[in-house]
Short mmCIF file of C-alpha atoms in Angstrom, two decimals:
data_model
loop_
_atom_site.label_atom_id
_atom_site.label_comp_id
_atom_site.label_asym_id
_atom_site.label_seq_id
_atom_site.Cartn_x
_atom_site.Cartn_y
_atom_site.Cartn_z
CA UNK A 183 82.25 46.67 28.35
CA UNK A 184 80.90 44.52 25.59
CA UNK A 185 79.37 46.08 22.40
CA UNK A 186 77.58 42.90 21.94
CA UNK A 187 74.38 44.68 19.95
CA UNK A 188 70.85 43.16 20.66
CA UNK A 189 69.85 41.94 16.85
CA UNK A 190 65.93 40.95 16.42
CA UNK A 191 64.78 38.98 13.36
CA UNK A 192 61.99 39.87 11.82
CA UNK A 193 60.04 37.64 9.13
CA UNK A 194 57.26 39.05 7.49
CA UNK A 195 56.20 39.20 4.11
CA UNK A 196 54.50 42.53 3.96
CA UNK A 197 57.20 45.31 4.28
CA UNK A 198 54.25 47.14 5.83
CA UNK A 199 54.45 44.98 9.04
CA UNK A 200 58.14 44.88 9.45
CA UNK A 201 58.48 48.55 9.24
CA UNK A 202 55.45 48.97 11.89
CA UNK A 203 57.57 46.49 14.06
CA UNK A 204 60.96 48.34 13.52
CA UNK A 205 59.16 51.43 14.33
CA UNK A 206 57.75 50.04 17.55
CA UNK A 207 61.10 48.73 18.52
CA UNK A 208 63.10 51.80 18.26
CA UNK A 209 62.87 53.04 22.07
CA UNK A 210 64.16 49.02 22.62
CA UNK A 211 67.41 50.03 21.56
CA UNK A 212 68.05 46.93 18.88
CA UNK A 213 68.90 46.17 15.31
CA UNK A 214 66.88 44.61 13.54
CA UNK A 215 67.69 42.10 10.47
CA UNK A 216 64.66 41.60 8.13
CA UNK A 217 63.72 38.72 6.36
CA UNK A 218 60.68 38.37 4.04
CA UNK A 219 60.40 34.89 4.00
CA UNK A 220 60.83 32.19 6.71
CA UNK A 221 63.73 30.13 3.95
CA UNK A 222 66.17 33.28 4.11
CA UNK A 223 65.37 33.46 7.98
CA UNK A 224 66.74 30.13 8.47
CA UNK A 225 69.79 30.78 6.39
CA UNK A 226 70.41 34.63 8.39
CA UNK A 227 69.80 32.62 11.38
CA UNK A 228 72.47 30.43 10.23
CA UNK A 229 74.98 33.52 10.08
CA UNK A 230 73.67 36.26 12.61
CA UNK A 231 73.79 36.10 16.50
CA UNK A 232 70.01 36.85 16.97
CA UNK A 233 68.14 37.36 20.22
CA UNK A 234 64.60 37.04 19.36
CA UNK A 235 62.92 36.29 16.02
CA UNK A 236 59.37 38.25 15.58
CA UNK A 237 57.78 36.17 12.75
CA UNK A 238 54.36 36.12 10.97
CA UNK A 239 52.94 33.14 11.28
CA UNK A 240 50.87 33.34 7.45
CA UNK A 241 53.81 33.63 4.86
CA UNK A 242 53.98 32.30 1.21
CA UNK A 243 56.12 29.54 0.78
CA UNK A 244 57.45 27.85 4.45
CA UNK A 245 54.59 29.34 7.25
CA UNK A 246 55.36 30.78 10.90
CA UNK A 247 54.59 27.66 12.63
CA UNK A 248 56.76 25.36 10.14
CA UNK A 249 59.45 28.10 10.71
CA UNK A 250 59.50 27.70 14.01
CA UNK A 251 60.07 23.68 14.00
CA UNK A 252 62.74 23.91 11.30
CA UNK A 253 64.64 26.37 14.11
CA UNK A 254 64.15 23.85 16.96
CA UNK A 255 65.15 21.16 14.97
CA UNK A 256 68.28 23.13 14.11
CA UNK A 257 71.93 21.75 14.61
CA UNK A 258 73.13 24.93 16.12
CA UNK A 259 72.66 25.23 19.85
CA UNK A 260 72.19 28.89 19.18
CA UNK A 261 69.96 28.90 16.87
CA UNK A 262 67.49 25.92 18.43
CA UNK A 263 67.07 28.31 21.89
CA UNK A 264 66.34 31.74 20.23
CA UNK A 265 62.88 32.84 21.58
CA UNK A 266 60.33 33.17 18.73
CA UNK A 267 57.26 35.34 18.88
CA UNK A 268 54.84 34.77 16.19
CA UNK A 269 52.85 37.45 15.14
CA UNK A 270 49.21 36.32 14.13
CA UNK A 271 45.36 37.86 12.69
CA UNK A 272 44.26 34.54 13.16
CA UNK A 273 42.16 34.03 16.80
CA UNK A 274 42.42 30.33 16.43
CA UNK A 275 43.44 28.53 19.29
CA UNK A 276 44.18 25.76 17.63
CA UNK A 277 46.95 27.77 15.43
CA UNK A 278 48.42 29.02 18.74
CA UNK A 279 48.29 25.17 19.94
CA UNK A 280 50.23 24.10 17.03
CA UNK A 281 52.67 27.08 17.75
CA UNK A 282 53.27 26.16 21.00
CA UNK A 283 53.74 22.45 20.27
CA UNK A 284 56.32 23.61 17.35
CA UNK A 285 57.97 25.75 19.99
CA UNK A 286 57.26 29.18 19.95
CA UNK A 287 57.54 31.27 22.74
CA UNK A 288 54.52 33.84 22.54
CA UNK A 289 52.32 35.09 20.20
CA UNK A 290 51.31 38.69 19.47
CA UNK A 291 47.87 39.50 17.89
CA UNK A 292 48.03 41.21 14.54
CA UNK A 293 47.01 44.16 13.98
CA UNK A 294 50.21 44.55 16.42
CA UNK A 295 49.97 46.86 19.52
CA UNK A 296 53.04 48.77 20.21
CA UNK A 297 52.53 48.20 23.90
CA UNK A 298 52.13 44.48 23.75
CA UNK A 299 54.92 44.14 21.66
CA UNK A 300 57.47 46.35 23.24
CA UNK A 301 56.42 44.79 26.54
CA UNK A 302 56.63 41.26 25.44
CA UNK A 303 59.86 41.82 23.75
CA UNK A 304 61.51 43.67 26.80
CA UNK A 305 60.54 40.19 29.10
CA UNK A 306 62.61 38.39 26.41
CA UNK A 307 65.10 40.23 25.87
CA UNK A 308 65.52 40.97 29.72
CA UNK A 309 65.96 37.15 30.15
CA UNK A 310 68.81 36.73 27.56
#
């Protein structure tokens, strides 16, 4: 039996938001590993196995969608597959168009339902 542990990134700049996610993905069973800004993601991504990176597309400094190319463009075969959820309070289509284009995987609508997100996490995390 492996005790290969299910770790989920999450990038946010508000510690409000990433403790409302963490919260929500307690009855998931995984860790999470926090990041607060889309630079130190890339470097954590760099050094953790990660399964899924939840990140905020609206952060100071490098944004969600920028974020997301940087990872696809990444060396590491690892690192350029992990599924990305961006979370957004934006209802722009053309944001989520941009997002998609970058690379992301899905996006969840700030403020954050726990059933969305629990549900769209499980379909990712089922497929890895």
């Amino acid at each position: 039996m492996t005790t290969h542990s299910t770790n989920v990134l999450l990038v946010d700049d508000s510690p409000t938001v990433r403790n409302i996610v963490k919260i929500y993905l307690m009855n998931l069973k995984v860790s999470t590993v926090e990041a607060d800004d889309a630079t130190r993601a890339l470097q954590i991504l760099r050094l953790v196995p990660v399964s899924l990176v939840i990140a905020d597309i609206n952060m100071p400094g490098m944004d969600g969608i920028t974020f997301v190319r940087e990872v696809r463009a990444s060396a590491m075969p690892q690192v350029r597959s992990v599924p990305i959820l961006l979370l957004t309070a934006e209802k722009n289509a053309d944001l989520r168009q941009k997002g998609t284009e970058a690379g992301a995987n899905a996006f969840i609508q700030k403020p954050v339902s726990h059933h969305e997100l629990t549900e769209t996490v499980r379909q990712f995390l089922s497929k890895a």
